[in-house]
Amino acid sequence: MNANQPRTSKSSRSSSSAEPPAAGKPRRLRALASDLQKIPASTDVTALGEMLAPYNLVQNNFTTLLHTFKKRQKWRVASLLADWAETPGCSVRLTATHYNLLMAACVKRAPKRALQMLARMRVLGISTNVVTHNTAMSAALALDDPRGALKMFEEMRSLGIAPTTISYNTAISACARCVDGELALSLFRDMEASGLERNTVTYTGLIHACAESMQLDKAMALFTYMDVVGIERNLVTYSVAINACTRNGQWELGLQLLHEMARKGIQPDTVVFNAAITACEKGHAWDTALRLMAQMRQMGLKPTAVTYGAAISACQKGKQWQKALALLAQMSEEKVKPNTIVYSAAISACGAAGEWEAALGLLQQMDTLRIPRNTICYNAAIQACANGLAWQHALSLFDSMKAEGVERDRVTHNAVVRACERAGRYQEAFDVRMKAAALNGGAGGGAGGGAGGGAGGSDAMEEEEEEEEEDEDEEWHSSNAAADDGRQLLRDQR
């Protein structure tokens, strides 16, 4: 150094070369991520830009932030960051990787937003890849659009993007939602031809698809084949297989699978127990259903509204109305919130035993607890009145349905007619028949003819009504179990 050159202190050198704080320092980046998660929902792009200005964000910093928000599912912050990155003069340029992270941050809590990100990529001409399409397919399923998910799968293939195991698993899950077992089997074979791994999620999804398509033989063959090829069965696999047996009338086989789990040392969870108790309901095995509930508690598992609904329905099928009411009371003690399905099952249990007063009491409870009362629970209460010869109450409920805007279907009219006819009130029965005929645009009086027909058509009508009641019962239980399985499968795939 030149002796005449003034000596510069260390502190002044540091000061003169000072730059804005770098966001690349891990600690500062974590602090920024934490601060961003606390910003108000009303924050706009301009305010965000002012907040980010001191940090000099660059590509890799921005990517790290999006990874953080994807992991924590902070979709609002991630979306706002994307809007900021698209402002003129921004130092960050969004790439396919960024959009994939943005979509993944949105897919669970804001799936519609995830698909909007995909649309934005297309508008901007940013190339998509297999991760993009996999995430978009999951978003479509989250929006209950399985056909849309399958369309995206085909689009991916048409673009020359090779699907992965995750792609096929999501597509097979979509097939289950579409009740298309044959397409699911075709995709399964395509995986083999492509040399892709077929794992537990693949087999579980395919079993589900076959079961939904009422192909129990294929579903159980796949379940057995998993052992042959050394693919592990998990809790979701067993839950889906048990539900498959139940939906296809093989409830005893479903219970055998539960016992098989115990032999293999696999501890069932609430979803598996719910499937098994639903199997008991199909087999009218109320005592087994109650034993399974006791076993759940011993294992530290808390019964849910689905559990109670299936158990109460099993009691109804087994004509154990008092046990059904005891289960309903138990729900209150355990602070499990009952729903329309649970009350419908309990009312049906009372109705089957002719305990119409108890049934009406439950219907009133629903109103007190502000639980929606639908056609099914009203029909169950009217049928209870019919069995108990309480025709006046049946007519009162019939009128209440109209006042509350609840649909009165064929089961409703038949139940009211039966209540009147059993009490010898043939004129009232005829009047209800006329109302039903007017609604259906017909000229006749339905089962039994006119007022003088009376009990002549009653036996045939009762047989028809019992079949309709079974159909209603089957419909709500099947949809409840299917929804439970679908949610579990989707969580497992993600």
Tab-separated table of C-alpha atoms in Angstrom:
chain	number	residue	atom	x	y	z
A	1	MET	CA	0.000	0.000	0.000
A	2	ASN	CA	1.189	3.524	-0.828
A	3	ALA	CA	2.447	5.244	2.338
A	4	ASN	CA	0.783	8.530	1.276
A	5	GLN	CA	-2.593	6.870	0.738
A	6	PRO	CA	-4.891	7.582	3.672
A	7	ARG	CA	-5.565	4.530	5.782
A	8	THR	CA	-9.234	3.519	5.817
A	9	SER	CA	-10.629	2.038	8.981
A	10	LYS	CA	-12.250	-1.384	8.979
A	11	SER	CA	-15.567	0.104	10.045
A	12	SER	CA	-15.592	2.700	7.265
A	13	ARG	CA	-14.768	0.045	4.652
A	14	SER	CA	-17.681	-2.037	5.913
A	15	SER	CA	-19.978	0.979	5.835
A	16	SER	CA	-19.012	2.035	2.323
A	17	SER	CA	-19.618	-1.424	0.896
A	18	ALA	CA	-22.900	-1.940	2.741
A	19	GLU	CA	-25.771	-3.357	0.608
A	20	PRO	CA	-29.386	-4.051	1.343
A	21	PRO	CA	-29.771	-7.135	3.587
A	22	ALA	CA	-29.575	-10.302	1.602
A	23	ALA	CA	-32.618	-12.566	1.772
A	24	GLY	CA	-30.369	-15.519	1.031
A	25	LYS	CA	-29.306	-15.859	4.640
A	26	PRO	CA	-31.372	-18.822	5.955
A	27	ARG	CA	-32.283	-17.049	9.181
A	28	ARG	CA	-33.509	-13.913	7.381
A	29	LEU	CA	-35.459	-16.013	4.871
A	30	ARG	CA	-37.174	-17.943	7.664
A	31	ALA	CA	-38.033	-14.669	9.375
A	32	LEU	CA	-39.472	-13.323	6.127
A	33	ALA	CA	-41.556	-16.469	5.617
A	34	SER	CA	-42.882	-16.129	9.168
A	35	ASP	CA	-43.765	-12.454	8.628
A	36	LEU	CA	-45.497	-13.179	5.335
A	37	GLN	CA	-47.755	-15.744	6.985
A	38	LYS	CA	-48.989	-13.062	9.368
A	39	ILE	CA	-49.982	-10.457	6.787
A	40	PRO	CA	-53.687	-9.512	6.738
A	41	ALA	CA	-55.924	-11.015	4.081
A	42	SER	CA	-56.567	-7.485	2.799
A	43	THR	CA	-52.880	-7.013	1.810
A	44	ASP	CA	-52.532	-6.132	-1.864
A	45	VAL	CA	-49.626	-6.498	-4.308
A	46	THR	CA	-48.396	-2.941	-3.731
A	47	ALA	CA	-48.190	-3.401	0.035
A	48	LEU	CA	-46.455	-6.744	-0.433
A	49	GLY	CA	-43.928	-5.161	-2.795
A	50	GLU	CA	-43.050	-2.524	-0.193
A	51	MET	CA	-42.607	-5.257	2.404
A	52	LEU	CA	-40.304	-7.295	0.112
A	53	ALA	CA	-38.258	-4.363	-1.231
A	54	PRO	CA	-35.491	-4.515	1.445
A	55	TYR	CA	-34.887	-8.213	0.825
A	56	ASN	CA	-33.723	-8.178	-2.822
A	57	LEU	CA	-35.410	-11.491	-3.565
A	58	VAL	CA	-33.869	-13.565	-6.354
A	59	GLN	CA	-34.995	-16.766	-8.044
A	60	ASN	CA	-33.681	-19.246	-5.487
A	61	ASN	CA	-35.001	-17.187	-2.532
A	62	PHE	CA	-38.425	-17.052	-4.131
A	63	THR	CA	-38.400	-20.813	-4.767
A	64	THR	CA	-37.501	-21.489	-1.124
A	65	LEU	CA	-40.391	-19.308	0.059
A	66	LEU	CA	-42.865	-21.148	-2.180
A	67	HIS	CA	-41.585	-24.505	-0.887
A	68	THR	CA	-42.338	-23.277	2.632
A	69	PHE	CA	-45.851	-22.146	1.758
A	70	LYS	CA	-46.552	-25.330	-0.176
A	71	LYS	CA	-45.554	-27.424	2.831
A	72	ARG	CA	-47.743	-25.349	5.152
A	73	GLN	CA	-50.591	-25.053	2.624
A	74	LYS	CA	-50.573	-21.240	2.826
A	75	TRP	CA	-52.247	-20.771	-0.518
A	76	ARG	CA	-53.291	-17.130	-0.046
A	77	VAL	CA	-49.739	-15.940	0.617
A	78	ALA	CA	-48.383	-18.090	-2.212
A	79	SER	CA	-50.948	-16.654	-4.645
A	80	LEU	CA	-50.144	-13.089	-3.580
A	81	LEU	CA	-46.440	-13.759	-4.129
A	82	ALA	CA	-47.239	-15.000	-7.631
A	83	ASP	CA	-49.178	-11.802	-8.360
A	84	TRP	CA	-46.216	-9.738	-7.093
A	85	ALA	CA	-43.770	-11.706	-9.265
A	86	GLU	CA	-45.810	-10.811	-12.344
A	87	THR	CA	-45.626	-7.048	-11.728
A	88	PRO	CA	-43.476	-5.043	-14.207
A	89	GLY	CA	-39.821	-4.741	-13.212
A	90	CYS	CA	-39.922	-7.556	-10.683
A	91	SER	CA	-36.591	-9.306	-10.209
A	92	VAL	CA	-38.229	-12.739	-10.077
A	93	ARG	CA	-39.383	-14.590	-13.168
A	94	LEU	CA	-41.956	-17.331	-12.626
A	95	THR	CA	-41.017	-20.734	-14.059
A	96	ALA	CA	-42.815	-24.063	-14.331
A	97	THR	CA	-41.257	-25.068	-10.997
A	98	HIS	CA	-42.766	-22.010	-9.317
A	99	TYR	CA	-46.192	-22.673	-10.789
A	100	ASN	CA	-46.031	-26.305	-9.688
A	101	LEU	CA	-45.291	-25.181	-6.128
A	102	LEU	CA	-48.101	-22.623	-6.286
A	103	MET	CA	-50.572	-25.255	-7.489
A	104	ALA	CA	-49.450	-27.686	-4.776
A	105	ALA	CA	-49.976	-24.963	-2.147
A	106	CYS	CA	-53.552	-24.493	-3.378
A	107	VAL	CA	-54.620	-28.035	-4.221
A	108	LYS	CA	-56.110	-29.061	-0.854
A	109	ARG	CA	-57.725	-25.878	0.397
A	110	ALA	CA	-58.269	-23.950	-2.829
A	111	PRO	CA	-58.348	-26.500	-5.691
A	112	LYS	CA	-60.153	-24.092	-8.009
A	113	ARG	CA	-57.260	-21.658	-7.579
A	114	ALA	CA	-54.810	-24.442	-8.485
A	115	LEU	CA	-56.613	-24.955	-11.807
A	116	GLN	CA	-56.552	-21.209	-12.410
A	117	MET	CA	-52.758	-21.369	-12.048
A	118	LEU	CA	-52.684	-24.045	-14.750
A	119	ALA	CA	-54.772	-21.816	-17.022
A	120	ARG	CA	-52.378	-18.936	-16.383
A	121	MET	CA	-49.419	-21.117	-17.378
A	122	ARG	CA	-51.110	-21.882	-20.687
A	123	VAL	CA	-51.842	-18.231	-21.383
A	124	LEU	CA	-48.214	-17.275	-20.665
A	125	GLY	CA	-46.882	-20.151	-22.773
A	126	ILE	CA	-45.062	-21.798	-19.850
A	127	SER	CA	-44.503	-25.492	-20.529
A	128	THR	CA	-46.255	-27.928	-18.227
A	129	ASN	CA	-44.731	-31.187	-16.990
A	130	VAL	CA	-45.860	-34.354	-15.268
A	131	VAL	CA	-45.888	-32.667	-11.838
A	132	THR	CA	-48.176	-29.937	-13.186
A	133	HIS	CA	-50.661	-32.442	-14.541
A	134	ASN	CA	-50.567	-34.674	-11.472
A	135	THR	CA	-51.377	-31.701	-9.265
A	136	ALA	CA	-54.142	-30.535	-11.612
A	137	MET	CA	-55.692	-34.015	-11.556
A	138	SER	CA	-55.694	-33.977	-7.752
A	139	ALA	CA	-57.326	-30.535	-7.820
A	140	ALA	CA	-60.063	-31.840	-10.128
A	141	LEU	CA	-60.746	-34.729	-7.750
A	142	ALA	CA	-60.863	-32.297	-4.824
A	143	LEU	CA	-63.563	-30.439	-6.768
A	144	ASP	CA	-65.417	-33.740	-7.255
A	145	ASP	CA	-64.748	-33.682	-10.997
A	146	PRO	CA	-63.358	-37.145	-11.779
A	147	ARG	CA	-64.129	-36.803	-15.496
A	148	GLY	CA	-62.057	-33.627	-15.516
A	149	ALA	CA	-59.184	-35.493	-13.864
A	150	LEU	CA	-59.313	-38.226	-16.505
A	151	LYS	CA	-59.431	-35.604	-19.256
A	152	MET	CA	-56.233	-34.053	-17.859
A	153	PHE	CA	-54.622	-37.489	-17.777
A	154	GLU	CA	-55.383	-38.019	-21.464
A	155	GLU	CA	-54.207	-34.495	-22.276
A	156	MET	CA	-50.903	-35.246	-20.570
A	157	ARG	CA	-50.413	-38.320	-22.738
A	158	SER	CA	-51.397	-36.437	-25.891
A	159	LEU	CA	-48.689	-33.850	-25.109
A	160	GLY	CA	-46.100	-36.633	-24.985
A	161	ILE	CA	-45.636	-36.316	-21.207
A	162	ALA	CA	-45.063	-39.778	-19.767
A	163	PRO	CA	-47.391	-40.465	-16.812
A	164	THR	CA	-45.845	-41.667	-13.559
A	165	THR	CA	-47.166	-44.095	-10.977
A	166	ILE	CA	-48.763	-41.128	-9.190
A	167	SER	CA	-50.495	-40.109	-12.440
A	168	TYR	CA	-51.976	-43.553	-12.913
A	169	ASN	CA	-52.972	-43.847	-9.245
A	170	THR	CA	-54.881	-40.577	-9.443
A	171	ALA	CA	-56.548	-41.628	-12.705
A	172	ILE	CA	-57.588	-44.987	-11.220
A	173	SER	CA	-59.041	-43.172	-8.218
A	174	ALA	CA	-61.002	-40.990	-10.663
A	175	CYS	CA	-62.324	-44.162	-12.320
A	176	ALA	CA	-63.669	-45.301	-8.949
A	177	ARG	CA	-65.524	-41.993	-8.628
A	178	CYS	CA	-66.919	-42.444	-12.156
A	179	VAL	CA	-67.881	-46.067	-11.435
A	180	ASP	CA	-65.766	-47.235	-14.374
A	181	GLY	CA	-64.014	-50.420	-13.304
A	182	GLU	CA	-63.151	-51.441	-16.856
A	183	LEU	CA	-61.199	-48.235	-17.535
A	184	ALA	CA	-59.412	-48.635	-14.205
A	185	LEU	CA	-58.386	-52.187	-15.169
A	186	SER	CA	-57.197	-50.912	-18.558
A	187	LEU	CA	-55.020	-48.277	-16.864
A	188	PHE	CA	-53.663	-50.941	-14.524
A	189	ARG	CA	-52.594	-53.039	-17.520
A	190	ASP	CA	-51.060	-49.954	-19.177
A	191	MET	CA	-48.863	-49.501	-16.110
A	192	GLU	CA	-47.532	-53.028	-16.493
A	193	ALA	CA	-46.863	-52.474	-20.201
A	194	SER	CA	-44.998	-49.243	-19.389
A	195	GLY	CA	-42.895	-50.929	-16.720
A	196	LEU	CA	-44.244	-48.644	-13.976
A	197	GLU	CA	-44.372	-49.712	-10.357
A	198	ARG	CA	-47.840	-50.724	-9.161
A	199	ASN	CA	-47.892	-50.098	-5.433
A	200	THR	CA	-50.319	-50.315	-2.511
A	201	VAL	CA	-52.149	-47.161	-3.605
A	202	THR	CA	-52.546	-48.566	-7.137
A	203	TYR	CA	-54.086	-51.844	-5.978
A	204	THR	CA	-56.263	-50.138	-3.370
A	205	GLY	CA	-57.637	-47.690	-5.937
A	206	LEU	CA	-58.331	-50.499	-8.405
A	207	ILE	CA	-60.112	-52.587	-5.755
A	208	HIS	CA	-62.222	-49.528	-4.994
A	209	ALA	CA	-63.032	-48.994	-8.686
A	210	CYS	CA	-64.054	-52.633	-9.169
A	211	ALA	CA	-66.172	-52.582	-6.024
A	212	GLU	CA	-67.967	-49.401	-7.133
A	213	SER	CA	-68.664	-51.147	-10.460
A	214	MET	CA	-70.167	-54.105	-8.548
A	215	GLN	CA	-67.355	-56.443	-9.626
A	216	LEU	CA	-66.659	-58.016	-6.255
A	217	ASP	CA	-64.965	-61.086	-7.756
A	218	LYS	CA	-62.341	-58.909	-9.461
A	219	ALA	CA	-61.947	-56.710	-6.394
A	220	MET	CA	-61.282	-59.692	-4.119
A	221	ALA	CA	-59.024	-61.355	-6.709
A	222	LEU	CA	-56.876	-58.212	-6.683
A	223	PHE	CA	-56.941	-58.160	-2.884
A	224	THR	CA	-55.640	-61.765	-2.824
A	225	TYR	CA	-53.101	-61.106	-5.600
A	226	MET	CA	-51.457	-58.419	-3.496
A	227	ASP	CA	-50.125	-61.202	-1.254
A	228	VAL	CA	-48.836	-63.122	-4.265
A	229	VAL	CA	-46.807	-60.192	-5.636
A	230	GLY	CA	-45.688	-59.008	-2.205
A	231	ILE	CA	-47.611	-55.711	-2.174
A	232	GLU	CA	-48.388	-54.608	1.372
A	233	ARG	CA	-52.023	-53.995	2.306
A	234	ASN	CA	-52.581	-50.954	4.464
A	235	LEU	CA	-55.530	-49.704	6.498
A	236	VAL	CA	-57.133	-48.051	3.479
A	237	THR	CA	-56.872	-51.301	1.491
A	238	TYR	CA	-58.722	-53.217	4.191
A	239	SER	CA	-61.316	-50.489	4.612
A	240	VAL	CA	-62.046	-50.442	0.873
A	241	ALA	CA	-62.155	-54.257	0.694
A	242	ILE	CA	-64.553	-54.502	3.659
A	243	ASN	CA	-66.811	-51.884	2.082
A	244	ALA	CA	-66.602	-53.757	-1.218
A	245	CYS	CA	-67.893	-56.914	0.464
A	246	THR	CA	-70.638	-54.987	2.244
A	247	ARG	CA	-71.860	-53.175	-0.868
A	248	ASN	CA	-71.959	-56.443	-2.797
A	249	GLY	CA	-73.958	-58.345	-0.154
A	250	GLN	CA	-71.006	-60.280	1.301
A	251	TRP	CA	-71.040	-58.714	4.769
A	252	GLU	CA	-69.741	-61.851	6.517
A	253	LEU	CA	-66.678	-61.858	4.253
A	254	GLY	CA	-66.147	-58.231	5.240
A	255	LEU	CA	-66.037	-59.185	8.924
A	256	GLN	CA	-63.597	-61.991	8.113
A	257	LEU	CA	-61.223	-59.376	6.676
A	258	LEU	CA	-61.379	-57.485	9.965
A	259	HIS	CA	-60.336	-60.655	11.797
A	260	GLU	CA	-57.563	-61.199	9.237
A	261	MET	CA	-56.151	-57.796	10.136
A	262	ALA	CA	-55.946	-58.848	13.778
A	263	ARG	CA	-54.152	-62.077	12.832
A	264	LYS	CA	-51.600	-60.106	10.823
A	265	GLY	CA	-51.014	-57.639	13.626
A	266	ILE	CA	-52.534	-54.686	11.717
A	267	GLN	CA	-54.440	-52.447	14.107
A	268	PRO	CA	-57.652	-51.154	12.517
A	269	ASP	CA	-58.520	-47.465	12.718
A	270	THR	CA	-61.888	-45.734	12.971
A	271	VAL	CA	-62.499	-45.914	9.204
A	272	VAL	CA	-61.972	-49.694	9.162
A	273	PHE	CA	-64.252	-50.184	12.161
A	274	ASN	CA	-66.897	-48.017	10.511
A	275	ALA	CA	-66.741	-50.249	7.433
A	276	ALA	CA	-67.065	-53.379	9.588
A	277	ILE	CA	-69.997	-51.989	11.591
A	278	THR	CA	-71.720	-51.041	8.325
A	279	ALA	CA	-71.250	-54.690	7.311
A	280	CYS	CA	-73.039	-55.692	10.541
A	281	GLU	CA	-75.894	-53.362	9.644
A	282	LYS	CA	-76.301	-55.092	6.276
A	283	GLY	CA	-76.395	-58.465	8.026
A	284	HIS	CA	-78.762	-57.282	10.802
A	285	ALA	CA	-75.985	-58.331	13.225
A	286	TRP	CA	-76.682	-55.652	15.847
A	287	ASP	CA	-74.954	-57.568	18.648
A	288	THR	CA	-71.717	-57.810	16.628
A	289	ALA	CA	-71.950	-54.104	15.814
A	290	LEU	CA	-72.135	-53.243	19.522
A	291	ARG	CA	-69.218	-55.560	20.293
A	292	LEU	CA	-67.121	-53.811	17.637
A	293	MET	CA	-67.951	-50.430	19.156
A	294	ALA	CA	-66.809	-51.713	22.543
A	295	GLN	CA	-63.620	-53.002	20.923
A	296	MET	CA	-62.995	-49.574	19.393
A	297	ARG	CA	-63.119	-47.948	22.803
A	298	GLN	CA	-60.796	-50.559	24.279
A	299	MET	CA	-58.288	-49.646	21.569
A	300	GLY	CA	-58.613	-45.949	22.372
A	301	LEU	CA	-60.580	-45.109	19.224
A	302	LYS	CA	-63.476	-42.677	19.436
A	303	PRO	CA	-66.663	-43.607	17.543
A	304	THR	CA	-67.809	-40.986	15.032
A	305	ALA	CA	-71.247	-40.010	13.747
A	306	VAL	CA	-70.713	-42.553	10.938
A	307	THR	CA	-70.013	-45.271	13.535
A	308	TYR	CA	-73.155	-44.478	15.494
A	309	GLY	CA	-75.279	-44.186	12.357
A	310	ALA	CA	-74.285	-47.680	11.214
A	311	ALA	CA	-74.687	-49.192	14.706
A	312	ILE	CA	-78.110	-47.584	15.230
A	313	SER	CA	-79.204	-48.833	11.825
A	314	ALA	CA	-78.007	-52.330	12.733
A	315	CYS	CA	-80.192	-52.115	15.848
A	316	GLN	CA	-83.095	-50.948	13.691
A	317	LYS	CA	-82.671	-53.918	11.356
A	318	GLY	CA	-82.488	-56.208	14.398
A	319	LYS	CA	-85.648	-54.618	15.905
A	320	GLN	CA	-83.694	-53.335	18.916
A	321	TRP	CA	-85.230	-49.863	19.210
A	322	GLN	CA	-84.282	-49.386	22.881
A	323	LYS	CA	-80.629	-50.092	22.132
A	324	ALA	CA	-80.825	-47.646	19.231
A	325	LEU	CA	-82.082	-44.932	21.587
A	326	ALA	CA	-79.378	-45.832	24.114
A	327	LEU	CA	-76.750	-45.305	21.413
A	328	LEU	CA	-78.266	-41.940	20.545
A	329	ALA	CA	-78.079	-40.901	24.201
A	330	GLN	CA	-74.496	-42.146	24.326
A	331	MET	CA	-73.589	-39.823	21.466
A	332	SER	CA	-74.673	-36.865	23.576
A	333	GLU	CA	-72.620	-38.102	26.532
A	334	GLU	CA	-69.523	-38.497	24.363
A	335	LYS	CA	-70.141	-35.125	22.671
A	336	VAL	CA	-70.425	-36.665	19.202
A	337	LYS	CA	-72.693	-34.406	17.152
A	338	PRO	CA	-75.593	-36.377	15.620
A	339	ASN	CA	-76.792	-35.647	12.102
A	340	THR	CA	-79.843	-36.268	9.941
A	341	ILE	CA	-78.660	-39.766	9.017
A	342	VAL	CA	-78.247	-40.842	12.646
A	343	TYR	CA	-81.690	-39.543	13.627
A	344	SER	CA	-83.316	-41.129	10.575
A	345	ALA	CA	-81.924	-44.506	11.634
A	346	ALA	CA	-83.123	-44.046	15.226
A	347	ILE	CA	-86.603	-42.952	14.093
A	348	SER	CA	-86.767	-45.984	11.779
A	349	ALA	CA	-85.806	-48.244	14.694
A	350	CYS	CA	-88.691	-46.851	16.758
A	351	GLY	CA	-91.045	-47.081	13.800
A	352	ALA	CA	-90.262	-50.739	13.146
A	353	ALA	CA	-91.266	-51.503	16.748
A	354	GLY	CA	-94.435	-49.405	16.571
A	355	GLU	CA	-93.035	-46.912	19.066
A	356	TRP	CA	-94.528	-43.922	17.296
A	357	GLU	CA	-94.419	-41.614	20.313
A	358	ALA	CA	-90.655	-42.146	20.663
A	359	ALA	CA	-90.263	-41.549	16.913
A	360	LEU	CA	-92.155	-38.243	17.126
A	361	GLY	CA	-90.067	-37.257	20.142
A	362	LEU	CA	-86.889	-37.781	18.096
A	363	LEU	CA	-88.296	-35.735	15.226
A	364	GLN	CA	-89.002	-32.923	17.670
A	365	GLN	CA	-85.448	-33.232	19.058
A	366	MET	CA	-84.116	-32.652	15.575
A	367	ASP	CA	-86.020	-29.381	15.382
A	368	THR	CA	-84.758	-28.333	18.824
A	369	LEU	CA	-81.154	-29.145	17.890
A	370	ARG	CA	-81.588	-27.503	14.468
A	371	ILE	CA	-80.699	-30.699	12.649
A	372	PRO	CA	-82.208	-30.626	9.117
A	373	ARG	CA	-85.262	-32.850	8.753
A	374	ASN	CA	-85.464	-34.398	5.308
A	375	THR	CA	-87.847	-36.667	3.440
A	376	ILE	CA	-86.266	-39.831	4.800
A	377	CYS	CA	-86.628	-38.946	8.493
A	378	TYR	CA	-90.202	-37.701	7.977
A	379	ASN	CA	-91.062	-40.900	6.116
A	380	ALA	CA	-89.635	-42.948	8.976
A	381	ALA	CA	-91.759	-41.022	11.498
A	382	ILE	CA	-94.913	-41.404	9.385
A	383	GLN	CA	-94.263	-45.131	9.043
A	384	ALA	CA	-93.916	-45.301	12.833
A	385	CYS	CA	-97.329	-43.636	13.151
A	386	ALA	CA	-98.768	-46.131	10.658
A	387	ASN	CA	-97.439	-49.060	12.679
A	388	GLY	CA	-98.848	-47.523	15.850
A	389	LEU	CA	-102.281	-46.698	14.288
A	390	ALA	CA	-101.653	-42.984	14.962
A	391	TRP	CA	-103.266	-41.796	11.733
A	392	GLN	CA	-103.909	-38.241	12.899
A	393	HIS	CA	-100.238	-37.724	13.685
A	394	ALA	CA	-99.335	-39.211	10.293
A	395	LEU	CA	-101.556	-36.649	8.556
A	396	SER	CA	-100.119	-33.859	10.719
A	397	LEU	CA	-96.565	-34.819	9.689
A	398	PHE	CA	-97.701	-34.992	6.072
A	399	ASP	CA	-98.926	-31.387	6.312
A	400	SER	CA	-95.774	-30.289	8.188
A	401	MET	CA	-93.621	-31.537	5.323
A	402	LYS	CA	-95.476	-29.242	2.914
A	403	ALA	CA	-95.219	-26.294	5.310
A	404	GLU	CA	-91.460	-26.818	5.720
A	405	GLY	CA	-90.829	-27.323	2.011
A	406	VAL	CA	-89.735	-30.944	2.459
A	407	GLU	CA	-90.383	-33.111	-0.601
A	408	ARG	CA	-93.189	-35.671	-0.225
A	409	ASP	CA	-92.367	-38.695	-2.353
A	410	ARG	CA	-94.177	-41.937	-3.145
A	411	VAL	CA	-93.006	-43.528	0.115
A	412	THR	CA	-94.509	-40.575	2.021
A	413	HIS	CA	-97.925	-40.915	0.372
A	414	ASN	CA	-98.011	-44.689	0.751
A	415	ALA	CA	-97.109	-44.467	4.458
A	416	VAL	CA	-99.880	-41.914	5.145
A	417	VAL	CA	-102.411	-43.997	3.201
A	418	ARG	CA	-101.438	-47.070	5.171
A	419	ALA	CA	-101.749	-45.181	8.478
A	420	CYS	CA	-105.292	-44.086	7.579
A	421	GLU	CA	-106.390	-47.448	6.211
A	422	ARG	CA	-105.157	-49.344	9.247
A	423	ALA	CA	-107.278	-47.073	11.422
A	424	GLY	CA	-110.291	-47.531	9.129
A	425	ARG	CA	-110.085	-43.930	7.868
A	426	TYR	CA	-110.682	-44.786	4.227
A	427	GLN	CA	-111.911	-41.354	3.139
A	428	GLU	CA	-108.709	-39.711	4.433
A	429	ALA	CA	-106.685	-42.432	2.685
A	430	PHE	CA	-108.556	-41.726	-0.546
A	431	ASP	CA	-107.893	-37.988	-0.246
A	432	VAL	CA	-104.154	-38.604	0.099
A	433	ARG	CA	-104.254	-40.908	-2.918
A	434	MET	CA	-105.889	-38.173	-4.938
A	435	LYS	CA	-103.152	-35.718	-3.944
A	436	ALA	CA	-100.513	-38.228	-5.001
A	437	ALA	CA	-102.280	-38.816	-8.316
A	438	ALA	CA	-102.496	-35.059	-8.943
A	439	LEU	CA	-98.764	-34.700	-8.299
A	440	ASN	CA	-97.982	-37.571	-10.660
A	441	GLY	CA	-100.407	-36.307	-13.328
A	442	GLY	CA	-102.449	-39.500	-13.099
A	443	ALA	CA	-106.193	-40.022	-12.845
A	444	GLY	CA	-106.290	-43.094	-10.657
A	445	GLY	CA	-106.122	-43.498	-6.937
A	446	GLY	CA	-102.906	-45.473	-6.688
A	447	ALA	CA	-102.782	-48.766	-4.798
A	448	GLY	CA	-106.196	-50.019	-3.751
A	449	GLY	CA	-108.376	-47.788	-5.976
A	450	GLY	CA	-110.979	-45.437	-4.481
A	451	ALA	CA	-112.299	-44.956	-0.986
A	452	GLY	CA	-114.171	-48.227	-1.066
A	453	GLY	CA	-111.028	-50.119	-2.066
A	454	GLY	CA	-109.704	-49.686	1.446
A	455	ALA	CA	-107.545	-52.552	2.546
A	456	GLY	CA	-107.862	-54.312	-0.790
A	457	GLY	CA	-104.555	-52.880	-2.063
A	458	SER	CA	-102.917	-52.506	1.344
A	459	ASP	CA	-100.832	-55.700	1.319
A	460	ALA	CA	-99.318	-54.946	-2.084
A	461	MET	CA	-98.682	-51.357	-1.047
A	462	GLU	CA	-96.943	-52.451	2.177
A	463	GLU	CA	-94.648	-54.786	0.235
A	464	GLU	CA	-93.793	-51.981	-2.199
A	465	GLU	CA	-93.236	-49.560	0.692
A	466	GLU	CA	-90.885	-51.945	2.483
A	467	GLU	CA	-88.829	-52.286	-0.700
A	468	GLU	CA	-88.691	-48.496	-1.081
A	469	GLU	CA	-87.678	-48.084	2.549
A	470	GLU	CA	-84.844	-50.560	2.024
A	471	ASP	CA	-83.747	-48.612	-1.079
A	472	GLU	CA	-83.674	-45.323	0.849
A	473	ASP	CA	-81.730	-46.934	3.674
A	474	GLU	CA	-79.247	-48.474	1.229
A	475	GLU	CA	-78.780	-45.132	-0.552
A	476	TRP	CA	-77.726	-43.068	2.453
A	477	HIS	CA	-75.483	-45.748	3.931
A	478	SER	CA	-73.744	-46.427	0.612
A	479	SER	CA	-73.108	-42.757	-0.055
A	480	ASN	CA	-71.790	-42.258	3.475
A	481	ALA	CA	-69.370	-45.197	3.207
A	482	ALA	CA	-68.261	-44.224	-0.304
A	483	ALA	CA	-67.513	-40.673	0.780
A	484	ASP	CA	-65.496	-41.966	3.735
A	485	ASP	CA	-63.459	-44.278	1.496
A	486	GLY	CA	-62.925	-41.607	-1.176
A	487	ARG	CA	-61.515	-39.104	1.310
A	488	GLN	CA	-59.129	-41.716	2.722
A	489	LEU	CA	-57.913	-42.808	-0.697
A	490	LEU	CA	-57.293	-39.212	-1.776
A	491	ARG	CA	-55.331	-38.454	1.398
A	492	ASP	CA	-53.231	-41.570	0.921
A	493	GLN	CA	-52.400	-40.731	-2.699
A	494	ARG	CA	-51.294	-37.229	-1.792
